[in-house]
CSV table of C-alpha atoms (C1' of nucleotides) in Angstrom, one decimal:
chain,number,residue,atom,x,y,z
A,1,MET,CA,-66.0,3.1,66.2
A,2,GLU,CA,-64.5,5.6,68.6
A,3,GLN,CA,-61.2,3.8,68.1
A,4,ARG,CA,-61.6,4.1,64.5
A,5,CYS,CA,-62.0,7.7,64.7
A,6,ALA,CA,-59.0,8.1,67.0
A,7,LEU,CA,-57.1,6.1,64.5
A,8,ALA,CA,-58.2,8.3,61.7
A,9,THR,CA,-57.2,11.3,63.8
A,10,GLU,CA,-53.9,10.0,64.4
A,11,LEU,CA,-53.4,9.2,60.8
A,12,ALA,CA,-54.6,12.6,60.0
A,13,GLN,CA,-51.8,14.0,62.2
A,14,VAL,CA,-49.3,11.9,60.3
A,15,LEU,CA,-50.7,13.2,57.2
A,16,ASP,CA,-50.4,16.6,58.3
A,17,THR,CA,-46.9,16.2,59.2
A,18,VAL,CA,-46.2,14.7,55.8
A,19,ARG,CA,-47.8,17.5,54.3
A,20,GLN,CA,-45.7,20.0,56.1
A,21,LEU,CA,-42.6,18.2,55.1
A,22,GLU,CA,-43.7,18.3,51.6
A,23,ALA,CA,-44.5,21.9,51.9
A,24,HIS,CA,-41.0,22.6,53.1
A,25,MET,CA,-39.7,20.7,50.2
A,26,GLY,CA,-41.8,22.7,48.1
A,27,VAL,CA,-40.7,26.0,49.5
A,28,LYS,CA,-37.1,25.0,48.9
A,29,GLY,CA,-38.0,24.4,45.4
A,30,GLY,CA,-36.5,21.0,45.3
A,31,ALA,CA,-36.8,20.2,41.8
A,32,ASP,CA,-34.1,17.6,41.7
A,33,GLY,CA,-33.2,15.9,44.7
A,34,GLY,CA,-36.7,16.8,46.0
A,35,GLU,CA,-38.2,14.5,43.6
A,36,THR,CA,-37.2,11.4,45.5
A,37,CYS,CA,-38.4,12.8,48.7
A,38,ARG,CA,-41.6,13.8,47.1
A,39,ALA,CA,-42.1,10.4,45.8
A,40,LEU,CA,-41.5,9.0,49.2
A,41,VAL,CA,-43.9,11.5,50.7
A,42,SER,CA,-46.5,10.7,48.2
A,43,SER,CA,-46.3,7.1,49.0
A,44,MET,CA,-46.5,7.9,52.6
A,45,ARG,CA,-49.6,9.9,52.1
A,46,SER,CA,-51.1,7.3,50.0
A,47,SER,CA,-50.7,4.8,52.6
A,48,VAL,CA,-52.1,7.1,55.2
A,49,ASP,CA,-54.8,8.0,52.9
A,50,ARG,CA,-55.9,4.4,52.6
A,51,SER,CA,-55.7,3.9,56.3
A,52,ILE,CA,-57.8,6.8,57.1
A,53,HIS,CA,-60.4,5.6,54.7
A,54,ILE,CA,-60.3,2.2,56.1
A,55,ALA,CA,-60.7,3.7,59.6
A,56,MET,CA,-63.3,6.1,58.6
A,57,SER,CA,-65.3,3.7,56.5
A,58,SER,CA,-67.3,2.9,59.6
A,59,CYS,CA,-67.0,6.1,61.3
A,60,CYS,CA,-69.8,8.5,61.2
A,61,VAL,CA,-69.4,12.0,62.5
A,62,GLU,CA,-72.1,14.4,63.1
A,63,GLY,CA,-74.5,12.3,61.2
A,64,ARG,CA,-72.3,12.6,58.2
A,65,VAL,CA,-70.9,9.4,56.8
A,66,LEU,CA,-67.4,9.9,56.1
A,67,GLY,CA,-65.5,8.0,53.5
A,68,ALA,CA,-68.6,6.1,52.4
A,69,PRO,CA,-68.6,6.5,48.8
A,70,GLU,CA,-71.9,4.8,47.9
A,71,SER,CA,-72.2,6.6,44.6
A,72,PRO,CA,-69.9,5.8,41.7
A,73,PRO,CA,-67.4,8.6,41.0
A,74,SER,CA,-67.6,7.5,37.5
A,75,ALA,CA,-70.6,9.4,37.1
A,76,ASP,CA,-68.3,12.3,36.0
A,77,GLY,CA,-67.1,10.6,33.0
A,78,SER,CA,-70.3,11.6,31.3
A,79,PRO,CA,-70.5,14.9,29.8
A,80,ARG,CA,-73.7,15.3,31.6
A,81,SER,CA,-72.1,15.4,34.9
A,82,GLY,CA,-72.5,19.0,34.9
A,83,GLY,CA,-74.8,19.4,37.9
A,84,SER,CA,-77.9,21.5,37.4
A,85,ASP,CA,-76.9,22.4,34.1
A,86,GLN,CA,-78.2,19.4,32.4
A,87,ALA,CA,-81.8,20.5,32.7
A,88,ALA,CA,-81.1,23.9,31.2
A,89,ASP,CA,-78.7,22.4,28.8
A,90,SER,CA,-81.4,20.3,27.2
A,91,PRO,CA,-82.9,22.1,24.2
A,92,CYS,CA,-86.3,21.3,25.5
A,93,ARG,CA,-85.8,22.1,29.1
A,94,GLY,CA,-89.2,21.4,30.5
A,95,ALA,CA,-90.0,18.9,27.8
A,96,HIS,CA,-88.4,15.9,29.4
A,97,ALA,CA,-88.0,16.3,33.0
A,98,ALA,CA,-88.4,12.6,33.2
A,99,GLY,CA,-85.1,11.0,34.1
A,100,GLN,CA,-83.5,14.3,34.8
A,101,SER,CA,-85.7,15.7,37.5
A,102,LYS,CA,-83.9,14.2,40.3
A,103,LYS,CA,-80.4,14.3,39.0
A,104,ARG,CA,-79.5,17.5,40.7
A,105,LYS,CA,-79.3,15.6,43.9
A,106,THR,CA,-77.3,12.7,42.8
A,107,LEU,CA,-74.8,14.6,40.7
A,108,PRO,CA,-71.2,14.2,41.7
A,109,LYS,CA,-70.6,17.2,43.8
A,110,TRP,CA,-68.0,18.1,46.4
A,111,SER,CA,-67.4,21.2,48.3
A,112,THR,CA,-64.4,23.1,49.6
A,113,GLN,CA,-63.8,26.1,51.6
A,114,VAL,CA,-61.2,28.7,50.8
A,115,ARG,CA,-60.1,31.4,53.1
A,116,VAL,CA,-58.5,34.5,51.6
A,117,ASN,CA,-56.6,37.3,53.2
A,118,SER,CA,-58.7,40.1,52.2
A,119,VAL,CA,-62.1,40.6,50.8
A,120,GLU,CA,-60.7,41.5,47.5
A,121,ASP,CA,-59.2,38.1,47.1
A,122,VAL,CA,-60.8,35.8,44.7
A,123,GLY,CA,-58.8,32.8,45.5
A,124,PRO,CA,-61.7,30.5,44.9
A,125,LEU,CA,-61.8,31.5,41.4
A,126,ASP,CA,-58.3,30.7,40.5
A,127,ASP,CA,-58.3,26.9,40.4
A,128,GLY,CA,-56.6,26.8,37.1
A,129,PHE,CA,-59.6,26.5,35.0
A,130,SER,CA,-61.5,28.7,32.8
A,131,TRP,CA,-64.7,29.4,34.4
A,132,ARG,CA,-67.4,31.5,33.0
A,133,LYS,CA,-69.9,33.1,35.4
A,134,TYR,CA,-73.4,32.5,34.2
A,135,GLY,CA,-75.4,33.7,37.1
A,136,GLN,CA,-75.6,35.0,40.6
A,137,LYS,CA,-78.3,34.9,43.2
A,138,ASP,CA,-79.0,36.0,46.6
A,139,ILE,CA,-79.5,33.0,48.7
A,140,LEU,CA,-82.1,33.0,51.4
A,141,GLY,CA,-80.4,33.4,54.7
A,142,ALA,CA,-77.0,34.0,53.2
A,143,MET,CA,-75.3,37.1,53.8
A,144,TYR,CA,-73.6,37.2,50.4
A,145,PRO,CA,-74.8,36.1,46.9
A,146,ARG,CA,-73.9,32.9,45.3
A,147,ALA,CA,-72.2,32.9,42.0
A,148,TYR,CA,-72.5,30.3,39.5
A,149,PHE,CA,-69.7,29.3,37.1
A,150,ARG,CA,-69.3,26.8,34.4
A,151,CYS,CA,-66.4,25.7,32.4
A,152,THR,CA,-65.7,28.1,29.5
A,153,HIS,CA,-65.2,25.2,27.3
A,154,ARG,CA,-68.6,23.8,27.9
A,155,HIS,CA,-69.8,24.3,24.4
A,156,THR,CA,-66.5,23.9,22.6
A,157,GLN,CA,-65.4,20.8,24.3
A,158,GLY,CA,-68.5,19.7,26.0
A,159,CYS,CA,-67.0,20.2,29.4
A,160,TYR,CA,-69.9,20.3,31.9
A,161,ALA,CA,-67.9,21.1,35.0
A,162,SER,CA,-69.5,23.9,37.0
A,163,LYS,CA,-69.1,25.4,40.4
A,164,GLN,CA,-70.8,27.7,42.8
A,165,VAL,CA,-68.9,30.1,44.9
A,166,GLN,CA,-70.4,31.9,47.9
A,167,ARG,CA,-68.8,33.7,50.8
A,168,ALA,CA,-69.4,31.9,54.0
A,169,HIS,CA,-72.0,33.3,56.3
A,170,GLY,CA,-70.5,35.7,58.6
A,171,ASP,CA,-67.0,35.3,57.2
A,172,PRO,CA,-66.3,37.4,54.1
A,173,LEU,CA,-62.8,35.9,54.0
A,174,LEU,CA,-64.2,32.3,53.7
A,175,PHE,CA,-65.5,31.0,50.4
A,176,ASP,CA,-67.6,28.0,50.0
A,177,VAL,CA,-67.0,26.5,46.7
A,178,VAL,CA,-69.0,23.7,45.4
A,179,TYR,CA,-67.9,21.8,42.4
A,180,HIS,CA,-70.2,19.9,40.1
A,181,GLY,CA,-68.8,17.4,37.7
A,182,ASN,CA,-65.4,17.0,36.4
A,183,HIS,CA,-63.7,18.9,33.6
A,184,THR,CA,-63.6,16.9,30.4
A,185,CYS,CA,-62.1,19.7,28.6
A,186,ALA,CA,-58.4,19.7,27.5
A,187,GLN,CA,-57.6,22.0,30.4
A,188,GLY,CA,-59.0,19.4,32.7
A,189,LYS,CA,-57.0,16.7,31.1
A,190,HIS,CA,-53.8,18.7,31.3
A,191,CYS,CA,-54.4,19.6,34.9
A,192,ASN,CA,-55.6,16.3,36.3
A,193,SER,CA,-52.9,15.9,38.7
A,194,GLN,CA,-53.8,18.7,40.9
A,195,ARG,CA,-57.3,19.0,40.6
A,196,PRO,CA,-60.0,19.3,43.3
A,197,GLN,CA,-61.9,16.8,41.6
A,198,PRO,CA,-63.4,13.7,43.1
A,199,ALA,CA,-61.4,11.4,41.0
A,200,ALA,CA,-58.2,13.1,42.2
A,201,SER,CA,-59.1,12.4,45.7
A,202,GLY,CA,-60.7,9.1,45.2
A,203,GLU,CA,-63.6,8.9,47.5
A,204,HIS,CA,-63.6,12.4,48.9
A,205,TRP,CA,-66.0,13.7,46.7
A,206,GLN,CA,-69.6,13.7,48.1
A,207,PRO,CA,-72.7,12.9,46.0
A,208,GLN,CA,-74.6,14.5,48.7
A,209,PRO,CA,-75.0,18.1,49.5
A,210,ALA,CA,-72.6,19.5,52.0
A,211,GLY,CA,-70.2,16.8,51.2
A,212,GLY,CA,-66.7,16.6,52.9
A,213,GLN,CA,-65.4,20.0,53.1
A,214,GLU,CA,-62.0,21.1,53.1
A,215,GLN,CA,-61.0,24.4,54.4
A,216,ILE,CA,-58.2,25.8,52.6
A,217,SER,CA,-56.4,29.1,53.2
A,218,VAL,CA,-55.5,30.9,50.1
A,219,GLY,CA,-53.1,33.6,50.3
A,220,GLN,CA,-53.3,36.7,48.2
A,221,LYS,CA,-55.3,36.2,45.1
A,222,THR,CA,-53.5,33.8,42.9
A,223,GLY,CA,-54.2,35.9,40.1
A,224,GLY,CA,-56.6,35.3,37.3
A,225,GLY,CA,-53.8,36.6,35.4
A,226,ALA,CA,-53.1,33.4,33.7
A,227,PRO,CA,-54.5,33.8,30.2
A,228,GLY,CA,-57.7,31.9,29.8
A,229,VAL,CA,-57.8,31.1,33.4
A,230,ALA,CA,-59.4,34.2,34.7
A,231,ALA,CA,-62.6,33.7,36.5
A,232,PRO,CA,-63.7,37.1,37.7
A,233,PHE,CA,-65.7,36.9,40.8
A,234,SER,CA,-68.1,39.7,41.0
A,235,PHE,CA,-69.0,39.9,44.6
A,236,PRO,CA,-69.5,43.3,45.9
A,237,SER,CA,-65.9,43.1,47.1
A,238,LYS,CA,-64.6,42.7,43.5
A,239,GLN,CA,-61.9,45.0,42.8
A,240,ALA,CA,-61.3,46.4,39.4
A,241,GLY,CA,-57.5,46.0,39.0
A,242,ALA,CA,-57.5,42.8,41.0
A,243,ASP,CA,-56.2,40.8,38.1
A,244,THR,CA,-53.1,42.9,37.9
A,245,GLY,CA,-52.0,41.6,41.2
A,246,SER,CA,-51.6,38.2,39.9
A,247,ASP,CA,-48.1,38.1,40.7
A,248,PHE,CA,-48.6,36.3,44.0
A,249,PRO,CA,-48.0,39.4,46.1
A,250,ALA,CA,-47.5,37.7,49.3
A,251,GLY,CA,-47.3,34.3,47.9
A,252,CYS,CA,-50.0,31.8,47.7
A,253,ALA,CA,-50.8,30.5,51.0
A,254,ILE,CA,-50.7,26.9,50.3
A,255,THR,CA,-48.4,24.9,48.2
A,256,ALA,CA,-51.0,22.9,46.4
A,257,SER,CA,-54.4,24.6,46.6
A,258,PRO,CA,-56.9,22.7,45.0
A,259,PHE,CA,-57.8,25.9,43.4
A,260,MET,CA,-54.6,26.2,41.7
A,261,SER,CA,-53.7,24.0,39.1
A,262,PRO,CA,-50.7,23.3,36.9
A,263,ALA,CA,-52.6,25.3,34.3
A,264,THR,CA,-51.7,28.3,36.4
A,265,PRO,CA,-48.1,28.9,36.3
A,266,GLU,CA,-48.0,30.3,39.7
A,267,CYS,CA,-49.1,27.2,41.2
A,268,LYS,CA,-46.0,25.5,40.2
A,269,VAL,CA,-44.0,27.9,42.2
A,270,SER,CA,-43.4,27.0,45.8
A,271,CYS,CA,-45.5,29.5,47.4
A,272,ARG,CA,-44.6,30.6,50.9
A,273,ASN,CA,-47.3,30.2,53.4
A,274,VAL,CA,-48.9,33.2,54.7
A,275,PRO,CA,-49.9,33.7,58.3
A,276,ASP,CA,-53.4,32.2,58.0
A,277,VAL,CA,-52.2,29.6,55.8
A,278,GLU,CA,-52.6,26.7,58.0
A,279,LEU,CA,-55.6,24.6,57.6
A,280,SER,CA,-58.2,25.9,59.7
A,281,SER,CA,-60.0,22.8,60.7
A,282,THR,CA,-63.5,22.9,59.5
A,283,THR,CA,-65.6,22.5,62.6
A,284,GLU,CA,-68.4,20.8,61.0
A,285,SER,CA,-66.4,18.1,59.8
A,286,PRO,CA,-63.5,16.4,61.5
A,287,MET,CA,-62.6,14.9,58.2
A,288,GLY,CA,-62.6,18.2,56.5
A,289,GLU,CA,-59.1,18.8,57.2
A,290,MET,CA,-58.2,15.4,56.3
A,291,ASP,CA,-60.2,15.7,53.3
A,292,PHE,CA,-58.1,18.6,52.2
A,293,MET,CA,-54.9,17.0,53.0
A,294,LEU,CA,-55.9,13.8,51.3
A,295,GLN,CA,-56.9,15.7,48.4
A,296,LEU,CA,-53.6,17.4,48.2
A,297,ALA,CA,-51.9,14.2,48.8
A,298,ASP,CA,-53.7,12.4,46.1
A,299,ALA,CA,-53.3,15.2,43.8
A,300,ASP,CA,-49.7,14.3,43.5
A,301,PHE,CA,-49.8,10.8,42.5
A,302,LEU,CA,-53.3,9.8,41.8
A,303,ASP,CA,-53.9,9.6,38.1
A,304,ASN,CA,-57.2,10.7,36.9
A,305,SER,CA,-56.9,8.6,34.0
A,306,ARG,CA,-60.5,8.5,33.6
A,307,TYR,CA,-60.3,12.0,32.2
A,308,LEU,CA,-57.6,11.3,29.7
B,1,DC,C1',-65.3,42.7,17.3
B,2,DA,C1',-65.1,38.9,20.3
B,3,DT,C1',-65.7,37.4,24.7
B,4,DA,C1',-67.1,37.8,29.5
B,5,DT,C1',-70.2,39.6,33.0
B,6,DT,C1',-74.6,41.3,34.8
B,7,DT,C1',-79.3,40.7,35.8
B,8,DG,C1',-84.1,39.8,35.3
B,9,DA,C1',-87.0,36.1,34.1
B,10,DC,C1',-88.0,31.5,33.7
B,11,DC,C1',-87.9,26.6,35.0
B,12,DC,C1',-87.3,22.8,38.3
B,13,DT,C1',-87.4,20.6,42.8
B,14,DA,C1',-88.7,20.1,47.4
C,1,DT,C1',-95.3,27.9,46.5
C,2,DA,C1',-90.6,29.3,47.7
C,3,DG,C1',-86.1,28.9,46.8
C,4,DG,C1',-82.4,27.5,44.1
C,5,DG,C1',-80.3,27.0,39.5
C,6,DT,C1',-80.0,28.4,34.6
C,7,DC,C1',-80.9,31.0,30.5
C,8,DA,C1',-80.2,34.8,27.5
C,9,DA,C1',-80.4,39.7,26.3
C,10,DA,C1',-78.2,43.6,27.5
C,11,DT,C1',-73.9,45.6,28.9
C,12,DA,C1',-69.0,45.9,29.7
C,13,DT,C1',-64.3,45.0,28.7
C,14,DG,C1',-60.0,44.3,26.1
DNA sequence: CATATTTGACCCTA
DNA sequence: TAGGGTCAAATATG
């Protein structure tokens, strides 16, 4: 197993290298000639991705089984994939807890971590989707409140995707974002290619709490400027005119943040990395970094046809 | 006026 | 029973 882990680590490095290469290509805005290169890179990452999974399939780290997708990702296809929403969604909530009562735990769920440059940043919110905040709670032991969002198109298109955003304990610049379910709305269909959704990353999503985490550094707020994409995050640090700075002030930190989607014009731009852009490896999960990279990798070529 | 956010209360799970 | 998640009325914003 040790060797497998080592292998995975090595592959992760390769993947990282590929990622950097792609990042460079992205920066150079290679729209034409870059295409071929990107295709190659994607192919490479795909291979590495599979290799890592093969290696990690039997590699448990810190008690967490990595790359062991026991639960079928297909669970998302259902409009009911929206995590804890379902109970509340039911007209008669308490009426039939039977059959729903335990779904909270088994719902498709995956988490990510996003680092921003300043407390005013709301990077985690700009993932290209239209989120509507429906609640906020103070979490026991948590320094900051947790905000609850659901897809704006929940009622109009039956999209049950939701997410929870919370600043990491002790680190205001780090956001923990937990997604529940996939977007089944038109927006989600259009943005499939670069979505931080389980399907986009194959087996990276985790049906269990505290799933594979990716730590992503997001540069200046990516701007909820995009019409219909805004997702104001009202943590104490929220800034009034924040949205006006949607022009990528210092450039988005990463070239393919899971939180930025094609739906957000900005994300198509090759954003220059900012100082703290590089992946800050998630200490609690060696695979965290890989997870992130893989997701990015997959995002380019994996087709979430299931959402089409 | 339409839509989004805030926030207290309620419900569910462990 | 405590804590987490959601609802929905009130409020804010464009």
